[in-house]
Amino acid sequence: MPARYDRIARLLHWLVAALVLLQFATGWGWGFFERGTDPRFYLFRTHLVAGYAVLALAVLRIGWRLTHAAPPLPAGMDRLTQVAAHATHGVLYLAILVQPVLGAVTTTALGKSLGTGRIHVGLAYVIAGIVVLHVAAALWHQFVRRDGLLLRMLPARR
């Protein structure tokens, strides 16, 4: 069995992942409701609170990652794949830090005057693309390479 991320790293990963999915659902979902309706307001408020939670957990996760080394990548990965993996993770960490801050600015008068709403939405699509790439890579490692990389982040089996 390959070396695993520790329990805290796995917990933070899955909490952030769940909240990011909630962000997509609420952010894109409120468009189905008219302005001023209760469902739209509820989705918007949920989106705001979840965004602040993503920011807090992302800061914790990055702090944890900086003080706790990741397990080594599977043997046999070429240098280009290793660089791509590290770059994808770095861009994803950056995006999940910037996006909640951008969202908070967007809801203020300053954000409205700067037009940050379009940037916030655009970055959501970038994050969605990175998440799809991240999941596809994990599945590729699990089912094509069969190197056990996915097991490093899954909850421990008893």
CSV table of C-alpha atoms in Angstrom, one decimal:
chain,number,residue,atom,x,y,z
A,1,MET,CA,0.0,0.0,0.0
A,2,PRO,CA,1.4,3.4,-0.9
A,3,ALA,CA,2.1,6.0,1.8
A,4,ARG,CA,-1.0,8.0,2.7
A,5,TYR,CA,-1.8,11.5,3.6
A,6,ASP,CA,-2.4,11.8,7.3
A,7,ARG,CA,-5.9,11.9,8.8
A,8,ILE,CA,-6.1,15.8,9.1
A,9,ALA,CA,-4.9,16.3,5.4
A,10,ARG,CA,-7.6,13.8,4.2
A,11,LEU,CA,-10.3,15.4,6.3
A,12,LEU,CA,-9.4,18.9,5.1
A,13,HIS,CA,-9.3,17.7,1.5
A,14,TRP,CA,-12.8,16.1,1.6
A,15,LEU,CA,-14.3,19.0,3.5
A,16,VAL,CA,-13.0,21.5,0.9
A,17,ALA,CA,-14.1,19.3,-1.9
A,18,ALA,CA,-17.6,19.0,-0.5
A,19,LEU,CA,-17.8,22.7,0.0
A,20,VAL,CA,-16.6,23.5,-3.5
A,21,LEU,CA,-19.3,21.2,-4.9
A,22,LEU,CA,-21.8,23.1,-2.7
A,23,GLN,CA,-20.5,26.3,-4.1
A,24,PHE,CA,-21.1,25.1,-7.7
A,25,ALA,CA,-24.6,24.0,-6.8
A,26,THR,CA,-25.6,27.1,-5.0
A,27,GLY,CA,-23.8,29.6,-7.3
A,28,TRP,CA,-25.3,28.1,-10.5
A,29,GLY,CA,-28.6,27.1,-8.9
A,30,TRP,CA,-29.8,30.5,-7.8
A,31,GLY,CA,-30.1,31.5,-11.4
A,32,PHE,CA,-33.1,29.3,-11.7
A,33,PHE,CA,-35.0,31.5,-9.3
A,34,GLU,CA,-36.3,35.1,-9.7
A,35,ARG,CA,-34.6,37.9,-7.9
A,36,GLY,CA,-36.1,38.6,-4.6
A,37,THR,CA,-37.5,35.1,-4.0
A,38,ASP,CA,-36.8,33.2,-0.9
A,39,PRO,CA,-35.1,30.2,-2.6
A,40,ARG,CA,-32.7,32.5,-4.5
A,41,PHE,CA,-31.9,34.4,-1.2
A,42,TYR,CA,-31.3,31.1,0.6
A,43,LEU,CA,-29.0,29.8,-2.1
A,44,PHE,CA,-27.1,33.1,-2.2
A,45,ARG,CA,-26.6,33.1,1.6
A,46,THR,CA,-25.6,29.5,1.7
A,47,HIS,CA,-23.1,30.3,-1.1
A,48,LEU,CA,-21.6,33.2,0.9
A,49,VAL,CA,-21.2,31.2,4.1
A,50,ALA,CA,-19.8,28.2,2.3
A,51,GLY,CA,-17.4,30.5,0.5
A,52,TYR,CA,-16.0,31.8,3.8
A,53,ALA,CA,-15.7,28.2,5.1
A,54,VAL,CA,-13.8,27.3,1.9
A,55,LEU,CA,-11.4,30.2,2.6
A,56,ALA,CA,-10.9,29.2,6.2
A,57,LEU,CA,-10.4,25.5,5.5
A,58,ALA,CA,-8.1,26.3,2.5
A,59,VAL,CA,-5.9,28.4,4.7
A,60,LEU,CA,-5.8,25.6,7.3
A,61,ARG,CA,-5.1,23.1,4.6
A,62,ILE,CA,-2.3,25.0,3.1
A,63,GLY,CA,-0.8,25.6,6.6
A,64,TRP,CA,-1.1,21.9,7.3
A,65,ARG,CA,0.5,21.0,4.0
A,66,LEU,CA,3.4,23.4,4.6
A,67,THR,CA,4.2,21.7,7.9
A,68,HIS,CA,3.4,18.1,7.0
A,69,ALA,CA,5.0,16.6,3.9
A,70,ALA,CA,2.9,14.9,1.3
A,71,PRO,CA,3.6,11.2,0.7
A,72,PRO,CA,5.9,10.5,-2.2
A,73,LEU,CA,4.4,10.2,-5.7
A,74,PRO,CA,4.2,6.6,-7.0
A,75,ALA,CA,7.4,5.1,-8.4
A,76,GLY,CA,7.7,5.3,-12.2
A,77,MET,CA,6.1,8.6,-12.7
A,78,ASP,CA,8.0,10.6,-15.3
A,79,ARG,CA,9.3,14.1,-14.6
A,80,LEU,CA,6.7,15.8,-16.8
A,81,THR,CA,3.8,14.1,-15.0
A,82,GLN,CA,5.2,15.0,-11.6
A,83,VAL,CA,5.6,18.7,-12.7
A,84,ALA,CA,2.0,18.6,-14.0
A,85,ALA,CA,0.7,17.2,-10.8
A,86,HIS,CA,2.5,19.8,-8.6
A,87,ALA,CA,1.4,22.6,-10.9
A,88,THR,CA,-2.2,21.5,-11.0
A,89,HIS,CA,-2.3,21.3,-7.2
A,90,GLY,CA,-0.6,24.7,-6.9
A,91,VAL,CA,-3.1,26.4,-9.2
A,92,LEU,CA,-6.0,24.7,-7.5
A,93,TYR,CA,-4.8,25.9,-4.0
A,94,LEU,CA,-4.4,29.4,-5.4
A,95,ALA,CA,-7.8,29.4,-7.0
A,96,ILE,CA,-9.6,28.2,-3.9
A,97,LEU,CA,-7.9,31.0,-1.9
A,98,VAL,CA,-8.6,33.8,-4.5
A,99,GLN,CA,-12.1,32.8,-5.3
A,100,PRO,CA,-13.7,33.4,-1.9
A,101,VAL,CA,-11.9,36.7,-1.5
A,102,LEU,CA,-13.0,37.7,-5.0
A,103,GLY,CA,-16.6,36.7,-4.1
A,104,ALA,CA,-16.5,38.8,-0.9
A,105,VAL,CA,-15.3,41.8,-2.9
A,106,THR,CA,-17.9,41.2,-5.6
A,107,THR,CA,-20.8,41.5,-3.0
A,108,THR,CA,-19.5,45.0,-2.0
A,109,ALA,CA,-20.0,48.4,-3.7
A,110,LEU,CA,-16.3,48.2,-4.6
A,111,GLY,CA,-16.7,44.9,-6.4
A,112,LYS,CA,-19.7,46.2,-8.3
A,113,SER,CA,-17.8,49.3,-9.4
A,114,LEU,CA,-14.8,47.1,-10.4
A,115,GLY,CA,-17.0,44.5,-12.2
A,116,THR,CA,-15.5,41.6,-10.3
A,117,GLY,CA,-18.6,39.5,-10.7
A,118,ARG,CA,-17.6,38.4,-14.2
A,119,ILE,CA,-14.2,37.5,-13.0
A,120,HIS,CA,-15.6,35.5,-10.1
A,121,VAL,CA,-17.9,33.6,-12.5
A,122,GLY,CA,-15.0,33.0,-14.9
A,123,LEU,CA,-12.8,31.7,-12.2
A,124,ALA,CA,-15.6,29.3,-11.2
A,125,TYR,CA,-15.3,27.8,-14.6
A,126,VAL,CA,-11.5,27.6,-14.3
A,127,ILE,CA,-11.9,25.8,-10.9
A,128,ALA,CA,-14.5,23.4,-12.4
A,129,GLY,CA,-12.0,22.6,-15.2
A,130,ILE,CA,-9.2,22.0,-12.7
A,131,VAL,CA,-11.4,19.8,-10.5
A,132,VAL,CA,-12.4,17.7,-13.5
A,133,LEU,CA,-8.7,17.4,-14.4
A,134,HIS,CA,-7.8,16.5,-10.8
A,135,VAL,CA,-10.5,13.8,-10.6
A,136,ALA,CA,-9.7,12.4,-14.1
A,137,ALA,CA,-6.0,12.2,-13.1
A,138,ALA,CA,-6.9,10.4,-9.9
A,139,LEU,CA,-9.1,7.9,-11.7
A,140,TRP,CA,-6.4,7.4,-14.4
A,141,HIS,CA,-3.9,6.6,-11.7
A,142,GLN,CA,-6.3,4.2,-10.1
A,143,PHE,CA,-7.7,2.3,-13.1
A,144,VAL,CA,-5.0,2.7,-15.9
A,145,ARG,CA,-1.7,3.0,-14.1
A,146,ARG,CA,-3.0,1.0,-11.1
A,147,ASP,CA,-0.4,2.6,-8.9
A,148,GLY,CA,-2.6,3.1,-5.8
A,149,LEU,CA,-2.3,6.9,-5.9
A,150,LEU,CA,-6.0,7.4,-5.2
A,151,LEU,CA,-5.7,5.4,-2.0
A,152,ARG,CA,-3.5,8.0,-0.5
A,153,MET,CA,-6.5,10.4,-0.1
A,154,LEU,CA,-9.4,8.0,0.5
A,155,PRO,CA,-10.7,7.5,4.1
A,156,ALA,CA,-8.9,4.6,5.9
A,157,ARG,CA,-10.5,1.2,5.7
A,158,ARG,CA,-10.9,-0.8,8.9
